Amino acid sequence: MSVQPMKHPGLRILIDGPDFEGQWSESVADALAALGHEVTLLLRGGRNPGGRLLLAWQRWRHGQADFEASARLGRERLRAQLDRERFDLLLSLQGPLDARWLQAARRVQPGLRVWYWIGASIGLSPFPISRTPRLVDRFLVSSRGIQLLLREQGARDVVYLPFAVCRRRHVARQPDAFQSSRYRCEVSLVGTAYPERAEAIEYLNRRLSQPVRVWGRGWRRHPRLRAGPPLPMARAMRVHASSRIALNPHHPQTRGGLNMRFFEIPAAGGFQITNDQALLDELPFGSLVARYGSLPELHEQVDYFLRNAAERDRRAHQIREQMLGEHTWERRLAPLFDDWEAHNLIDRRETSDH
């Protein structure tokens, strides 16, 4: 089913989002534009040469470490955009906002609403704005655990918003013969390295006839594993589509959420095996998702689905159909604006919180 644009006039939305291979920011911007909003997207980070040059200049100018320089640069660019244009909503995807910056921004645009989205699921410490939650009109979180933590901090409006499928970026054409031959493998993993993932891959490699093919950041710390570089979204989708099995182990500190890859792999036409997550049982298709709770179970699942192609394909098809029908970004985001007119702005007197 398609999602109809909103009945009331579209809003002017400024999105402050990270620039990384997963294209979270771009996917959200696409969906909001499709819903009828006027969207301006500011990307943070250094994937492009211009971004890297600006960051290097910022480090030199202020004598700061990478993270501090990047945060300062992000805040300066956002403030400059607010000085140039008026917006109804600032949607920050894990941006470097803090209380001082937000207070100054609201003096420039008193009617600006601010929504802050925490997609990560491993804690609040990287997000300074979480220490003064009443300065934010609405928090969006992709983890039930983070939702609970924010409420304990005093946040009043915290909406659980899982990740989703972007039809434009995730639903790619099937790879051609050359692409398939380049990425074809029995088992793959596209993602950042951390010890638990490395342990799982080494465990499988000792038991499978072909080693797991790996792409992503941080794998040089695991010299026993051969890995390719991080992949742009389009290539990652080709890997998922060309693999018999795509592994998707969630971070061990995940607090009640499903990662982006959980939605990307089926949308690309791939079949995933993931570690057991409680939220899977809440999904209509949760029983179709192959999962494991230990390394021996992981090997059993991989071995079984490598030998049973028909069942693997059936499950992948059924999961994909449900995701494309019910779990798109448009369907996720549209209900957030249903109460826009009735939803009161936060009490601006509280912008003096510290």
Short mmCIF file of N, CA and C in Angstrom, two decimals, residues 210-272:
data_model
loop_
_atom_site.label_atom_id
_atom_site.label_comp_id
_atom_site.label_asym_id
_atom_site.label_seq_id
_atom_site.Cartn_x
_atom_site.Cartn_y
_atom_site.Cartn_z
N GLN A 210 34.06 -22.97 2.52
CA GLN A 210 34.50 -21.68 2.00
C GLN A 210 34.46 -20.65 3.12
N PRO A 211 35.48 -19.81 3.24
CA PRO A 211 35.47 -18.81 4.31
C PRO A 211 34.40 -17.74 4.08
N VAL A 212 33.97 -17.14 5.15
CA VAL A 212 33.02 -16.03 5.07
C VAL A 212 33.71 -14.84 4.42
N ARG A 213 33.05 -14.22 3.45
CA ARG A 213 33.59 -13.01 2.83
C ARG A 213 33.12 -11.80 3.63
N VAL A 214 34.05 -10.90 3.90
CA VAL A 214 33.80 -9.80 4.83
C VAL A 214 34.19 -8.46 4.20
N TRP A 215 33.35 -7.45 4.43
CA TRP A 215 33.66 -6.07 4.05
C TRP A 215 33.29 -5.16 5.22
N GLY A 216 34.07 -4.10 5.43
CA GLY A 216 33.69 -3.15 6.47
C GLY A 216 34.87 -2.48 7.14
N ARG A 217 34.56 -1.68 8.15
CA ARG A 217 35.58 -0.92 8.88
C ARG A 217 36.15 -1.73 10.04
N GLY A 218 37.42 -1.49 10.33
CA GLY A 218 38.02 -2.00 11.55
C GLY A 218 38.55 -3.41 11.50
N TRP A 219 38.49 -4.06 10.35
CA TRP A 219 38.88 -5.46 10.31
C TRP A 219 40.40 -5.66 10.30
N ARG A 220 41.17 -4.60 10.10
CA ARG A 220 42.62 -4.74 10.16
C ARG A 220 43.09 -5.14 11.56
N ARG A 221 42.26 -4.89 12.54
CA ARG A 221 42.61 -5.31 13.91
C ARG A 221 42.50 -6.83 14.08
N HIS A 222 42.00 -7.50 13.07
CA HIS A 222 41.84 -8.96 13.12
C HIS A 222 42.58 -9.57 11.93
N PRO A 223 43.92 -9.65 12.03
CA PRO A 223 44.75 -10.05 10.88
C PRO A 223 44.49 -11.46 10.37
N ARG A 224 43.88 -12.30 11.18
CA ARG A 224 43.60 -13.67 10.71
C ARG A 224 42.42 -13.72 9.75
N LEU A 225 41.71 -12.61 9.63
CA LEU A 225 40.55 -12.56 8.73
C LEU A 225 40.85 -11.63 7.56
N ARG A 226 40.54 -12.08 6.37
CA ARG A 226 40.68 -11.23 5.19
C ARG A 226 39.37 -10.47 4.99
N ALA A 227 39.49 -9.17 4.79
CA ALA A 227 38.29 -8.34 4.65
C ALA A 227 38.53 -7.25 3.63
N GLY A 228 37.47 -6.89 2.93
CA GLY A 228 37.51 -5.78 2.00
C GLY A 228 37.14 -4.49 2.70
N PRO A 229 37.22 -3.37 2.00
CA PRO A 229 36.93 -2.06 2.59
C PRO A 229 35.43 -1.85 2.80
N PRO A 230 35.05 -0.78 3.48
CA PRO A 230 33.62 -0.44 3.57
C PRO A 230 33.03 -0.26 2.18
N LEU A 231 31.79 -0.68 2.00
CA LEU A 231 31.15 -0.62 0.69
C LEU A 231 30.10 0.48 0.65
N PRO A 232 30.02 1.21 -0.46
CA PRO A 232 28.87 2.11 -0.65
C PRO A 232 27.58 1.30 -0.65
N MET A 233 26.48 1.97 -0.41
CA MET A 233 25.21 1.28 -0.27
C MET A 233 24.90 0.37 -1.46
N ALA A 234 25.06 0.88 -2.68
CA ALA A 234 24.69 0.09 -3.86
C ALA A 234 25.48 -1.21 -3.92
N ARG A 235 26.77 -1.16 -3.59
CA ARG A 235 27.58 -2.38 -3.62
C ARG A 235 27.22 -3.32 -2.48
N ALA A 236 26.92 -2.76 -1.32
CA ALA A 236 26.50 -3.61 -0.20
C ALA A 236 25.24 -4.38 -0.56
N MET A 237 24.30 -3.71 -1.25
CA MET A 237 23.08 -4.38 -1.66
C MET A 237 23.37 -5.52 -2.63
N ARG A 238 24.37 -5.32 -3.52
CA ARG A 238 24.74 -6.39 -4.45
C ARG A 238 25.34 -7.58 -3.72
N VAL A 239 26.12 -7.30 -2.68
CA VAL A 239 26.67 -8.41 -1.89
C VAL A 239 25.54 -9.20 -1.25
N HIS A 240 24.59 -8.52 -0.62
CA HIS A 240 23.47 -9.22 0.01
C HIS A 240 22.71 -10.08 -1.00
N ALA A 241 22.49 -9.52 -2.20
CA ALA A 241 21.72 -10.23 -3.22
C ALA A 241 22.50 -11.39 -3.82
N SER A 242 23.84 -11.32 -3.79
CA SER A 242 24.66 -12.34 -4.44
C SER A 242 25.13 -13.42 -3.48
N SER A 243 24.86 -13.26 -2.18
CA SER A 243 25.27 -14.24 -1.17
C SER A 243 24.13 -15.21 -0.91
N ARG A 244 24.48 -16.45 -0.67
CA ARG A 244 23.44 -17.39 -0.24
C ARG A 244 22.93 -17.01 1.15
N ILE A 245 23.86 -16.60 2.01
CA ILE A 245 23.50 -16.19 3.36
C ILE A 245 24.26 -14.91 3.70
N ALA A 246 23.55 -13.92 4.23
CA ALA A 246 24.18 -12.70 4.73
C ALA A 246 24.09 -12.70 6.25
N LEU A 247 25.22 -12.69 6.91
CA LEU A 247 25.24 -12.67 8.37
C LEU A 247 24.97 -11.26 8.88
N ASN A 248 24.23 -11.17 9.99
CA ASN A 248 23.91 -9.86 10.57
C ASN A 248 23.91 -9.96 12.10
N PRO A 249 25.08 -10.14 12.72
CA PRO A 249 25.12 -10.16 14.19
C PRO A 249 24.97 -8.74 14.73
N HIS A 250 23.99 -8.52 15.59
CA HIS A 250 23.83 -7.22 16.25
C HIS A 250 24.94 -7.01 17.28
N HIS A 251 25.18 -5.75 17.59
CA HIS A 251 26.17 -5.43 18.61
C HIS A 251 25.75 -6.07 19.93
N PRO A 252 26.70 -6.62 20.70
CA PRO A 252 26.32 -7.32 21.94
C PRO A 252 25.65 -6.43 22.98
N GLN A 253 25.85 -5.10 22.89
CA GLN A 253 25.21 -4.20 23.85
C GLN A 253 23.90 -3.63 23.34
N THR A 254 23.37 -4.18 22.25
CA THR A 254 22.10 -3.69 21.71
C THR A 254 21.01 -3.77 22.78
N ARG A 255 20.29 -2.65 22.95
CA ARG A 255 19.27 -2.56 24.00
C ARG A 255 17.87 -2.54 23.37
N GLY A 256 17.41 -3.66 22.91
CA GLY A 256 16.04 -3.72 22.41
C GLY A 256 15.82 -2.97 21.12
N GLY A 257 16.61 -3.26 20.11
CA GLY A 257 16.43 -2.63 18.81
C GLY A 257 16.92 -3.55 17.71
N LEU A 258 16.58 -3.21 16.48
CA LEU A 258 17.04 -3.94 15.31
C LEU A 258 17.86 -2.99 14.45
N ASN A 259 19.03 -3.43 14.00
CA ASN A 259 19.91 -2.53 13.29
C ASN A 259 19.45 -2.26 11.85
N MET A 260 20.12 -1.33 11.19
CA MET A 260 19.74 -0.97 9.82
C MET A 260 19.86 -2.16 8.87
N ARG A 261 20.91 -2.95 9.07
CA ARG A 261 21.16 -4.07 8.17
C ARG A 261 20.01 -5.07 8.18
N PHE A 262 19.30 -5.14 9.30
CA PHE A 262 18.19 -6.08 9.40
C PHE A 262 17.14 -5.82 8.32
N PHE A 263 16.98 -4.56 7.94
CA PHE A 263 16.00 -4.20 6.91
C PHE A 263 16.62 -4.16 5.52
N GLU A 264 17.90 -3.82 5.44
CA GLU A 264 18.56 -3.71 4.14
C GLU A 264 18.69 -5.06 3.44
N ILE A 265 19.07 -6.08 4.19
CA ILE A 265 19.35 -7.38 3.56
C ILE A 265 18.12 -7.96 2.86
N PRO A 266 16.96 -8.06 3.52
CA PRO A 266 15.78 -8.58 2.81
C PRO A 266 15.35 -7.68 1.66
N ALA A 267 15.46 -6.36 1.83
CA ALA A 267 15.05 -5.45 0.75
C ALA A 267 15.88 -5.67 -0.50
N ALA A 268 17.15 -6.03 -0.31
CA ALA A 268 18.03 -6.29 -1.45
C ALA A 268 17.77 -7.65 -2.09
N GLY A 269 16.94 -8.46 -1.45
CA GLY A 269 16.68 -9.80 -1.96
C GLY A 269 17.54 -10.86 -1.31
N GLY A 270 18.21 -10.51 -0.20
CA GLY A 270 19.09 -11.46 0.46
C GLY A 270 18.40 -12.22 1.59
N PHE A 271 19.09 -13.24 2.07
CA PHE A 271 18.61 -14.05 3.20
C PHE A 271 19.58 -13.84 4.35
N GLN A 272 19.07 -13.39 5.50
CA GLN A 272 19.96 -13.11 6.62
C GLN A 272 19.79 -14.11 7.75
#
